[in-house]
XYZ file of C-alpha atoms in Angstrom:
565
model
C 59.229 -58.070 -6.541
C 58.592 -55.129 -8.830
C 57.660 -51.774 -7.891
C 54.844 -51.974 -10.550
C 52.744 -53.837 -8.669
C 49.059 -51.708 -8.342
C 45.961 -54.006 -9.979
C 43.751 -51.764 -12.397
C 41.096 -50.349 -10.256
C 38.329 -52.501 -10.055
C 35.499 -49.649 -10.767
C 35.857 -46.203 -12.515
C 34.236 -44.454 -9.700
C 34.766 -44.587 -5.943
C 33.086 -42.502 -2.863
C 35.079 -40.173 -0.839
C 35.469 -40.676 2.303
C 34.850 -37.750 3.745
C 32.256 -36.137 2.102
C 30.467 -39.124 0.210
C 30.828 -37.877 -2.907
C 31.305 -39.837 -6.336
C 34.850 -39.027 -7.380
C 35.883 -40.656 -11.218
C 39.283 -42.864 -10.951
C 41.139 -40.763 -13.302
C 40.675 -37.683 -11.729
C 41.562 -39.084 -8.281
C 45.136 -40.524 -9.847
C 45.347 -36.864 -10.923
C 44.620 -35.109 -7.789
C 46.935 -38.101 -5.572
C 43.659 -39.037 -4.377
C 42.884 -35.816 -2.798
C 39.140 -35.085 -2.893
C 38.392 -32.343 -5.245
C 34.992 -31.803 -3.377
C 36.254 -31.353 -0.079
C 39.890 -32.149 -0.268
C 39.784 -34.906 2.576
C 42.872 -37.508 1.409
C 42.137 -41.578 1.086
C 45.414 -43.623 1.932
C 47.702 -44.142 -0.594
C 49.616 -47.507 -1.075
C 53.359 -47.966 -1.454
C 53.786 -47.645 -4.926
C 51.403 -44.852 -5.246
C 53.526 -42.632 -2.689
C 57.049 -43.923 -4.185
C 55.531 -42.721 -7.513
C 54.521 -39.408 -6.115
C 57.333 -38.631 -3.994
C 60.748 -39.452 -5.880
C 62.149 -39.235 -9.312
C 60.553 -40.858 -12.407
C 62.422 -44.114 -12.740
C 65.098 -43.617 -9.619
C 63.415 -46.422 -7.578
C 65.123 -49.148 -7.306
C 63.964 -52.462 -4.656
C 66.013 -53.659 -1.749
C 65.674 -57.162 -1.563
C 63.570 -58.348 1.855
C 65.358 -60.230 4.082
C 64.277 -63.851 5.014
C 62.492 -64.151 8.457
C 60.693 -66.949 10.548
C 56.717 -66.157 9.403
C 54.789 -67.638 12.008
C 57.020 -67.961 15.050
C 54.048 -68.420 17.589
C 52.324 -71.046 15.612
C 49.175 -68.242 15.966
C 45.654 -68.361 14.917
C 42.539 -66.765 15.915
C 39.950 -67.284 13.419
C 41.679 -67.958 10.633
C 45.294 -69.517 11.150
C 48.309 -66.732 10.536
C 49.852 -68.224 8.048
C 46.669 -68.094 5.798
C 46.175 -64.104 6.519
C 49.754 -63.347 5.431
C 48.952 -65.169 1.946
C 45.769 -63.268 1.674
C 47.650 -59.613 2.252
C 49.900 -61.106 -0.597
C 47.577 -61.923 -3.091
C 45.604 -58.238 -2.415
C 48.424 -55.974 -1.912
C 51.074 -57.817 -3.904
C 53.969 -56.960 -1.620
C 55.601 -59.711 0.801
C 54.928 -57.545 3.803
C 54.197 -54.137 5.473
C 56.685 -52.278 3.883
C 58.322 -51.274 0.868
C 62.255 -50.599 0.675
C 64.367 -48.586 -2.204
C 67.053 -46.578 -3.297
C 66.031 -43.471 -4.793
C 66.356 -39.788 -5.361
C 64.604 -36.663 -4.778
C 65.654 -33.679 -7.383
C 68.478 -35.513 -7.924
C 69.233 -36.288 -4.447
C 70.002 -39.806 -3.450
C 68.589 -41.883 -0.386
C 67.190 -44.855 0.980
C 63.787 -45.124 1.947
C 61.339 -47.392 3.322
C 57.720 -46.944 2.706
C 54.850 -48.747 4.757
C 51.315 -49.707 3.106
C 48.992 -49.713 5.692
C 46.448 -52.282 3.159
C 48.929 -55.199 4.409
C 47.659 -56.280 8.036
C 47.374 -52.413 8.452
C 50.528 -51.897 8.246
C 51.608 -53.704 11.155
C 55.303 -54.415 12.770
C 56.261 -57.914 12.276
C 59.201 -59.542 12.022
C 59.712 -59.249 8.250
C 58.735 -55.428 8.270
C 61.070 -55.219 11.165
C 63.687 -56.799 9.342
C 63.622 -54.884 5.971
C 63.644 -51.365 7.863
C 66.618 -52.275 9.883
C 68.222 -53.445 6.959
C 67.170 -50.414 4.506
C 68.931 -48.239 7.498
C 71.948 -50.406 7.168
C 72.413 -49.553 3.146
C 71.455 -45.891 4.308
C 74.593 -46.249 6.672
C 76.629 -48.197 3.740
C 75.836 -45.792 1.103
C 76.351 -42.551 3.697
C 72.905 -41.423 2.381
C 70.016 -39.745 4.176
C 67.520 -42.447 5.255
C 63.086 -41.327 4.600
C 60.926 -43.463 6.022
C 57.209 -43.194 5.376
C 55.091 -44.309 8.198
C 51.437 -46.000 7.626
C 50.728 -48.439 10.540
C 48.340 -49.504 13.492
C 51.042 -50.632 15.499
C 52.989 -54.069 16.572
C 51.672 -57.167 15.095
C 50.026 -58.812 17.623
C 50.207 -62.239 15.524
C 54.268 -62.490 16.508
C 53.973 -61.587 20.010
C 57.015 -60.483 21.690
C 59.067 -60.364 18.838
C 56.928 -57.910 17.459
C 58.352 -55.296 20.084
C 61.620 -56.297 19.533
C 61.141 -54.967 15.864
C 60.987 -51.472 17.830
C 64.428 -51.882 19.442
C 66.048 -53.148 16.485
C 64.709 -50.488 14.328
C 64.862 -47.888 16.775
C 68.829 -48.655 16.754
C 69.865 -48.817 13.362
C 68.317 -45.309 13.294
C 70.452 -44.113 16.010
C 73.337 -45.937 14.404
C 72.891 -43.205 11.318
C 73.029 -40.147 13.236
C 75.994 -40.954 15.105
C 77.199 -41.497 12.112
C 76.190 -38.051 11.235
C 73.804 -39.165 8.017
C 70.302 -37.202 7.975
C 67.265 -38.938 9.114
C 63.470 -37.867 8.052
C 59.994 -39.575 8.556
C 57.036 -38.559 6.495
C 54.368 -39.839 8.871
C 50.636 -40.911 7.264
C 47.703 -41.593 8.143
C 47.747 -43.638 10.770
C 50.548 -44.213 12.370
C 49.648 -45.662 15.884
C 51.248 -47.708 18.439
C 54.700 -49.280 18.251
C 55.291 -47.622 14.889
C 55.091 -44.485 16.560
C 56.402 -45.306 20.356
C 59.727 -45.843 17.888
C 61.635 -45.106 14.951
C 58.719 -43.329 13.525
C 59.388 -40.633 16.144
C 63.098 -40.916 16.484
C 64.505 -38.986 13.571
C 66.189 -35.763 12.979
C 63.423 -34.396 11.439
C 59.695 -35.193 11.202
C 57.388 -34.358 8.503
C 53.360 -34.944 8.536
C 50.964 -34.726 5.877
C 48.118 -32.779 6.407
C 45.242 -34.451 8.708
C 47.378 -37.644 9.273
C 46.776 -39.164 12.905
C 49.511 -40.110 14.914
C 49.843 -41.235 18.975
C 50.140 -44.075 20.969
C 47.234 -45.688 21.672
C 44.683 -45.164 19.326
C 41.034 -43.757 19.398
C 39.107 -47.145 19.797
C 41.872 -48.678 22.617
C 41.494 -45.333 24.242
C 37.765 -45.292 24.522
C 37.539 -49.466 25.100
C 40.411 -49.539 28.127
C 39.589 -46.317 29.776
C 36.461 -44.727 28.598
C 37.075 -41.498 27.268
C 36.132 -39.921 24.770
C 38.972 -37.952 22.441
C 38.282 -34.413 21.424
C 38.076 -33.178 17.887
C 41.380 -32.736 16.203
C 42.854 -34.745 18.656
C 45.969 -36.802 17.906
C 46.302 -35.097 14.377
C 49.149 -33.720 12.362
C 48.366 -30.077 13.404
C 47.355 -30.727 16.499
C 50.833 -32.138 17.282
C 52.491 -29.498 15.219
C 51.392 -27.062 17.739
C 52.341 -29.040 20.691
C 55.578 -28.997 19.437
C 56.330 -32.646 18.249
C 56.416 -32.170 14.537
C 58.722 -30.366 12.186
C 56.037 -29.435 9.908
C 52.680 -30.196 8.521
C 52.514 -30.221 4.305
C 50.136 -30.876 2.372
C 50.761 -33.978 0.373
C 50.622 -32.137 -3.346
C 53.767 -30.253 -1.625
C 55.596 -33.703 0.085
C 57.893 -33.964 -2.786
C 59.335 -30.488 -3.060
C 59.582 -30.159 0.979
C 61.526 -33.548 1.170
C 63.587 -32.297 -1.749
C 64.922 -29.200 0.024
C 64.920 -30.342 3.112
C 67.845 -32.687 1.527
C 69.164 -30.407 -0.499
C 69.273 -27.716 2.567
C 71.719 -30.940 4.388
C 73.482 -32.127 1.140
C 77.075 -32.648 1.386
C 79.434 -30.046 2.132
C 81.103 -27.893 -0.404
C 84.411 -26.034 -0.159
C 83.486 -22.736 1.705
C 84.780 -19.900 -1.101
C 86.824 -17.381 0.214
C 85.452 -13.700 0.288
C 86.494 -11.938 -2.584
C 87.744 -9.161 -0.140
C 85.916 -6.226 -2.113
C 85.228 -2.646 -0.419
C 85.910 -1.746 3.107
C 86.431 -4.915 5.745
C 82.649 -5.523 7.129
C 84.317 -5.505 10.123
C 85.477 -3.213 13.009
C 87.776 -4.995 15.163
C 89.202 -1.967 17.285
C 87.156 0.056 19.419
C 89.621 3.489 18.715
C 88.212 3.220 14.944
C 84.037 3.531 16.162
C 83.181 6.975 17.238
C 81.925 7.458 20.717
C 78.004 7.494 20.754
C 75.172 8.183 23.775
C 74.029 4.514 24.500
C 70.676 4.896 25.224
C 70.228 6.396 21.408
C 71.687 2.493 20.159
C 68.771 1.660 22.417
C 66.846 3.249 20.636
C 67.895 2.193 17.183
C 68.035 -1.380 18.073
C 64.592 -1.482 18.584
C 63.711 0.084 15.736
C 60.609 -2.149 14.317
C 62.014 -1.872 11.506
C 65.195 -4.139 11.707
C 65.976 -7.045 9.840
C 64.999 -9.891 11.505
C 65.845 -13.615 12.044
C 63.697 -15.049 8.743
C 64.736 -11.736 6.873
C 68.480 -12.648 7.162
C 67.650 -16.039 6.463
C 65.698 -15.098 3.266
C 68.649 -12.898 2.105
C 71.425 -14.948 3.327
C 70.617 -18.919 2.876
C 69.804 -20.598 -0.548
C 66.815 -23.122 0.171
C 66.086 -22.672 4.086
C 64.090 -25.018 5.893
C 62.458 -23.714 8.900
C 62.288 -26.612 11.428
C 59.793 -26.678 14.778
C 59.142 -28.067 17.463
C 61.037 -29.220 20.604
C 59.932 -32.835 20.851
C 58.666 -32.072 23.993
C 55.963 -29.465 24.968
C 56.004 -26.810 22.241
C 56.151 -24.960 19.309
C 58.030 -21.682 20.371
C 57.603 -18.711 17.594
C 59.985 -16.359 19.257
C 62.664 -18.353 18.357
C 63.503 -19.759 14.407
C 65.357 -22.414 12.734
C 66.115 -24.328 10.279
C 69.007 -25.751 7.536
C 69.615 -23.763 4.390
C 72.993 -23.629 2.224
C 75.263 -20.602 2.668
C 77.464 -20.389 -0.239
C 77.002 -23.673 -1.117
C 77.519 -24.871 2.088
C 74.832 -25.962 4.524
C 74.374 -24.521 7.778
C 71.993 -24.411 10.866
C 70.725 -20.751 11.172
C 69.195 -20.499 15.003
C 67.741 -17.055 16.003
C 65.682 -15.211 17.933
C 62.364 -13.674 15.737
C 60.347 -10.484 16.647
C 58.915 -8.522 13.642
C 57.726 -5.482 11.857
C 54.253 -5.158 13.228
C 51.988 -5.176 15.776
C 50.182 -8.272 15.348
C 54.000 -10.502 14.167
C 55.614 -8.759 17.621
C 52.020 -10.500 19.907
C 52.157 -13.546 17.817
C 56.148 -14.382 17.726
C 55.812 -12.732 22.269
C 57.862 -9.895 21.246
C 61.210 -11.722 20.841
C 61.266 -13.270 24.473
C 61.099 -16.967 23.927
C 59.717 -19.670 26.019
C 61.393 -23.112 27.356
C 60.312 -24.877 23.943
C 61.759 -22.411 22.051
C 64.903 -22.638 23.885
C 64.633 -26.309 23.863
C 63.926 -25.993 19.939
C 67.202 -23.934 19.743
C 68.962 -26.696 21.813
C 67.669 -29.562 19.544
C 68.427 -27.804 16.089
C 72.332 -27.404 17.567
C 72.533 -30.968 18.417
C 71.344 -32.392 14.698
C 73.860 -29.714 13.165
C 76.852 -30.941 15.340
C 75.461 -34.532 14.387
C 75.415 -33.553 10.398
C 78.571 -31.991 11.057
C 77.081 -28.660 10.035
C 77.751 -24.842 11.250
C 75.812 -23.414 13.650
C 75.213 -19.665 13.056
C 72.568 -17.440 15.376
C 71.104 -13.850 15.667
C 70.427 -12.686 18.905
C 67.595 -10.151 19.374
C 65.713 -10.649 22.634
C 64.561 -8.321 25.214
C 65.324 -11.097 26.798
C 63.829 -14.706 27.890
C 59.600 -14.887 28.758
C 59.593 -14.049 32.055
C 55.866 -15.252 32.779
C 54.328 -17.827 35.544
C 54.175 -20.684 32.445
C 57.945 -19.987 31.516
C 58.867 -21.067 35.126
C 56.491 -23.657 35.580
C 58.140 -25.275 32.206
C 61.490 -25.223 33.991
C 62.880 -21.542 31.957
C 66.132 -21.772 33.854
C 66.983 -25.284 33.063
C 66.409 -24.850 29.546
C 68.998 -22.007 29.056
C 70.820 -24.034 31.415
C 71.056 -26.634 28.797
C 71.842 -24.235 25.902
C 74.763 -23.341 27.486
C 76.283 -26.851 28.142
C 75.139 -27.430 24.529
C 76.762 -25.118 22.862
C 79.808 -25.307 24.983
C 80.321 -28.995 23.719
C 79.410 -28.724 20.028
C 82.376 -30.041 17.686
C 81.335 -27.345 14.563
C 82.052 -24.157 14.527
C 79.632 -21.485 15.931
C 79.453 -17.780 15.459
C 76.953 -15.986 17.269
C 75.840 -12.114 16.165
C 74.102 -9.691 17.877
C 71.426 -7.950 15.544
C 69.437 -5.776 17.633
C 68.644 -6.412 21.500
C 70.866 -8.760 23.305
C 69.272 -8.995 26.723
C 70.745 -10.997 29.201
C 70.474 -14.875 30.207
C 68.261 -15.454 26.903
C 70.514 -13.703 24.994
C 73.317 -15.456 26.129
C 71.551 -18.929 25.645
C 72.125 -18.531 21.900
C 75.850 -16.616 22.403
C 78.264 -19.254 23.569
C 80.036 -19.638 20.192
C 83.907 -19.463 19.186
C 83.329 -15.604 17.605
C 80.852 -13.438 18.894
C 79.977 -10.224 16.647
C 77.464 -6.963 17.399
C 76.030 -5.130 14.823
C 77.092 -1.493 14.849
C 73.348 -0.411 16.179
C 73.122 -3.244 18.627
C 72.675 -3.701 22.369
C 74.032 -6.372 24.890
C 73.724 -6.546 28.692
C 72.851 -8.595 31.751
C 69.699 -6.497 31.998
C 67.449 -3.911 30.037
C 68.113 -0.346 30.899
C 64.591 0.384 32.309
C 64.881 -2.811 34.507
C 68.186 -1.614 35.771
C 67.445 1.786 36.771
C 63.702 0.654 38.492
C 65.979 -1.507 40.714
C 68.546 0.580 41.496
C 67.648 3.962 40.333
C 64.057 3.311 41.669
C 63.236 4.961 38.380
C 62.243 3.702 34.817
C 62.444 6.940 33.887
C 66.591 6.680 34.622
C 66.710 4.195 31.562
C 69.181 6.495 29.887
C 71.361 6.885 32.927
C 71.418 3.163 33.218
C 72.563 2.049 29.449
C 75.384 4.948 30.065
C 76.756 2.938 33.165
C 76.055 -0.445 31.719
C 78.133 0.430 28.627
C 76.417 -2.302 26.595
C 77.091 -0.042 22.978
C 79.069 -2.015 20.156
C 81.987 0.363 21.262
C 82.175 -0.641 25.036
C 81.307 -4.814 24.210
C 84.541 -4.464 22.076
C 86.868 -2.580 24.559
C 85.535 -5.377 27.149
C 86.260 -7.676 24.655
C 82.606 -9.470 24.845
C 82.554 -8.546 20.849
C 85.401 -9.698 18.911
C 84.212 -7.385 16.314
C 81.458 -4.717 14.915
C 79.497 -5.592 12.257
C 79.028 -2.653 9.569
C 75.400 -1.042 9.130
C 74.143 0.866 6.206
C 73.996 4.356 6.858
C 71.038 5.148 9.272
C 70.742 1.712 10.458
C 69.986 -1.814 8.992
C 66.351 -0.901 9.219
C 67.622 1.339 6.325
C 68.478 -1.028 3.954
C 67.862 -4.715 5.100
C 69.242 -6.243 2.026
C 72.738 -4.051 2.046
C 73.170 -4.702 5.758
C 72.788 -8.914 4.938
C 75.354 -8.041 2.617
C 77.839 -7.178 5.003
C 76.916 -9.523 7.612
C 77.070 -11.780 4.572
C 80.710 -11.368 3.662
C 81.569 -11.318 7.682
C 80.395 -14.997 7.946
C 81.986 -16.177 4.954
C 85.254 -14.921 6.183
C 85.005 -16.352 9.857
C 83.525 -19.672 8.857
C 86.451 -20.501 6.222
C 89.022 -19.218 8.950
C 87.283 -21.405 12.056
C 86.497 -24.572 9.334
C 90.160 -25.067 9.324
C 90.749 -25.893 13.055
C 90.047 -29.424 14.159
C 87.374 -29.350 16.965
C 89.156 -30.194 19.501
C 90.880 -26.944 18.794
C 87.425 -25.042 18.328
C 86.096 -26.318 21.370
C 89.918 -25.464 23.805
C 89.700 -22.139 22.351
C 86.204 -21.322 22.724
C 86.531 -22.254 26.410
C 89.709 -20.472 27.096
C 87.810 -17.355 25.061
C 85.035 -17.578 28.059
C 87.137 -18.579 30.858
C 88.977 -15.144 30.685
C 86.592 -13.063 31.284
C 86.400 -11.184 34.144
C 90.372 -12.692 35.225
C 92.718 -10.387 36.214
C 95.607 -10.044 33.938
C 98.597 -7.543 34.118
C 99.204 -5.510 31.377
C 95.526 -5.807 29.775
C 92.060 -5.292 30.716
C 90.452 -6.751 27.496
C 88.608 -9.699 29.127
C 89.064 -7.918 32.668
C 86.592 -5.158 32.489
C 86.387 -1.306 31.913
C 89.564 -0.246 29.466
């Protein structure tokens, strides 16, 4: 087989789908068959997508694997055997799916690419059989592994052994990320059934083109078995974007760029440089160097609107980020972010909380407090870094978790709960700063990590000061009292040893100068992550729980991790 293998079109015209308009051949190879009336998309075959989405020439076939073709001796009105043939001789491929080696800008992979004009793309045994095996090289080669979805499901034709495709697919995907190699589907339109009860929905990240429908049962099963009726914009890319269950919707003139640094974001490591060690050390490790300051006035300035936040460090920190979304589960969360990008040529998982610099970003990201799916988000992003072997670095800047009726129902408790044991257990190293607000349990979610910095304007305690003083104070208006007695400035979290260091500010604040104050967080992170990469994990995860196990202990002769100095 040949990758080379589209007819001529038979006409030099063809109607859109959508809108019914006339749309000249030429222009629709152009366009990658994107309407330019009213921009709806007609599916695009194998080698059309393998010609849009990787490098000119880099394709190259993996042979398909021999398989029994017509195990159950099936026909219905027209004997199996004789359909097969017929998808041959139209599609010229030997089944539902195409498999290569490849590249992206320059990025090598493995990918497997359905074509839903071959039995619509159903799971047989031979499509089965190639994807399991295209995983395999993937694992061989120690290459990320695309696949590019396009089907209605199991073939019914093969019975049985048509689910078993799912298994066996399903676990040569799992086989890659234990081996810690990145997995990505692009899913298309459609991808129903068995497809999408599997592998399709079982990778690190998932990618949907814009309008593609994706779910279990489909539209016509749904309304034939139990009579309803879908709503508009049901089972669609954006509607499961919002629900929490895709990475991100793209439009497909933008597939190739977002796959490209999405793996360049995860590429290999590179040596982490050491910091060059020019100007004064961006960090303050002993509380007798910071001056003594009224609490309640770091309040103040770490709520100032005007503070970096979690997508501005990212921006001014990370080479190529890639948000990420979703929890898999229930949600799309936009009080928390995050996403892989390269940091110093080296890639890392940046996870942190996001508020932002007006009125309408602060209602629309819930003022920093996230929900269960954004702490579930935050739990999933740590478990594909540990998996890719990548850092995990996170800003903390939460009033503190959504304390509202649909928080509880959603089980808010458990899902810090989890982000603790999470990060507790991760094998990478993690380093956790404070860049503004660090209010209690969903601050902590994100802070169990072997170094824990505050920036010098930043705030950390088990409770805000006006919630402290209307319980025990029976006055908000005590607020000030209450940060003085909770001693939750940069200077008292290091004395108490809860900091292991203050990060430097610009003069005034960060809010000052955003991109000078990344600059010193900048050359902090460089400094920790080449000291903590050279400790095995077993190492980074002892001393990280000997780090939290002390506090609060009594120990003669110190009161770092005992309480007030």
């Amino acid at each position: 087989m040949t990758l080379e293998t589209v007819s001529a079109p038979a006409a030099q015209w063809s109607l859109c789908a959508g809108c019914h308009q006339p749309i000249y051949e030429k222009r629709s190879l152009r366009t990658l068959r994107v309407c330019p009336a009213c921009g709806a998309y007609a599916r695009l075959s194998a080698p059309e997508r393998i010609e849009q989405i990787f490098d000119a020439g880099s394709a190259r076939p993996i042979a398909a694997a021999g398989v029994i073709e017509d195990p159950l001796g099936f026909s219905d009105s027209r004997p199996y055997p004789e359909r097969l043939r017929s998808a041959r001789e139209r599609t010229g491929l030997p089944d539902a799916v195409v498999c290569v080696r490849a590249s992206i800008a320059g990025h090598p992979l493995v990918a497997a690419i359905m074509d839903f004009r071959f039995l619509g793309g159903s799971l047989g045994c031979a499509t089965g059989e190639s994807l399991a095996a295209a995983a395999e090289e993937a694992l061989r080669e120690r290459v990320p592994f695309l696949v590019v979805t396009a089907s209605g499901g199991a073939r019914m034709q093969e019975g049985a052994l048509s689910l078993m495709q799912m298994a066996k697919v399903t676990q040569t995907i799992s086989d890659l990320g234990r081996a810690g190699i990145l997995t990505c589907t692009l899913i298309t339109d459609p991808t129903y059934g068995g497809v999408a009860a599997s592998f399709a929905t079982q990778t690190d990240v998932i990618l949907a083109e814009r309008g593609a429908h994706v779910g279990f049962a489909g539209p016509r099963v749904i309304e034939q078995t139990i009579g309803q009726e879908l709503p508009a914009g049901f089972q669609t890319a954006e509607f499961l974007f919002e629900r929490g269950l895709v990475d991100e919707v793209v439009p497909r003139p933008a597939l190739r760029g977002a796959l490209g640094r999405l793996l360049a974001a995860a590429s290999p490591q590179a040596p982490m440089p050491r910091p060059r060690g020019l100007g004064p050390a961006p960090v303050i490790g002993r509380a007798d160097l910071l001056p003594e300051r009224d609490p309640w006035e770091v309040v103040r300035l770490a709520r100032d609107i005007g503070r970096p936040t979690a997508l501005d460090y990212a921006g001014l920190l990370l080479e190529g980020f890639v948000e990420l979304h979703g929890d898999r589960l229930s949600g799309e969360c936009r009080a928390i972010v995050g996403g892989l990008g390269r940091f110093q040529g080296r890639p890392v998982m940046l996870i942190g909380h996001q508020k932002g610099h007006d009125a309408a970003e602060l209602k629309a990201r819930n003022f920093g407090m996230p929900t269960p799916a954004g702490y579930r988000k935050a739990g999933r992003l740590m478990r594909l870094a540990d998996r890719l072997g990548v850092p995990v670095v996170t800003l903390i800047d939460t009033p503190g978790a959504y304390p509202g009726i649909e928080a509880e129902r959603d089980g808010q408790a458990w899902a810090i709960a989890d982000d603790l044991r999470v990060m507790a257990g991760l094998s990478v190293p993690v380093i956790a700063v404070v860049t503004g607000e660090g209010g209690s349990g969903g601050a902590l979610a994100l802070a169990l990590a072997d170094r824990v910095y505050v920036m010098e304007n930043s705030v950390y305690s088990v409770i805000s000061p006006e919630g402290c003083a209307s319980i025990l104070w029976k006055d908000a208006a005590s607020a000030p009292q209450a940060a003085r007695s909770l001693r939750i400035d940069p200077r008292a979290l290091l004395l108490q040893g809860i900091a292991d260091g203050v990060v430097r500010e610009p003069a005034g604040g960060a809010h000052q100068d955003r991109a000078a104050a990344a600059g010193l967080l900048r050359d902090t992170l460089a400094a920790v992550l080449v000291e903590l990469s050279s400790l095995d994990a077993g190492r980074r995860r002892r001393e990280r729980g000997e780090r939290f196990r002390a506090f609060g202990a009594f120990s003669a002769g110190t009161s770092r991790k005992g309480g007030v100095a």
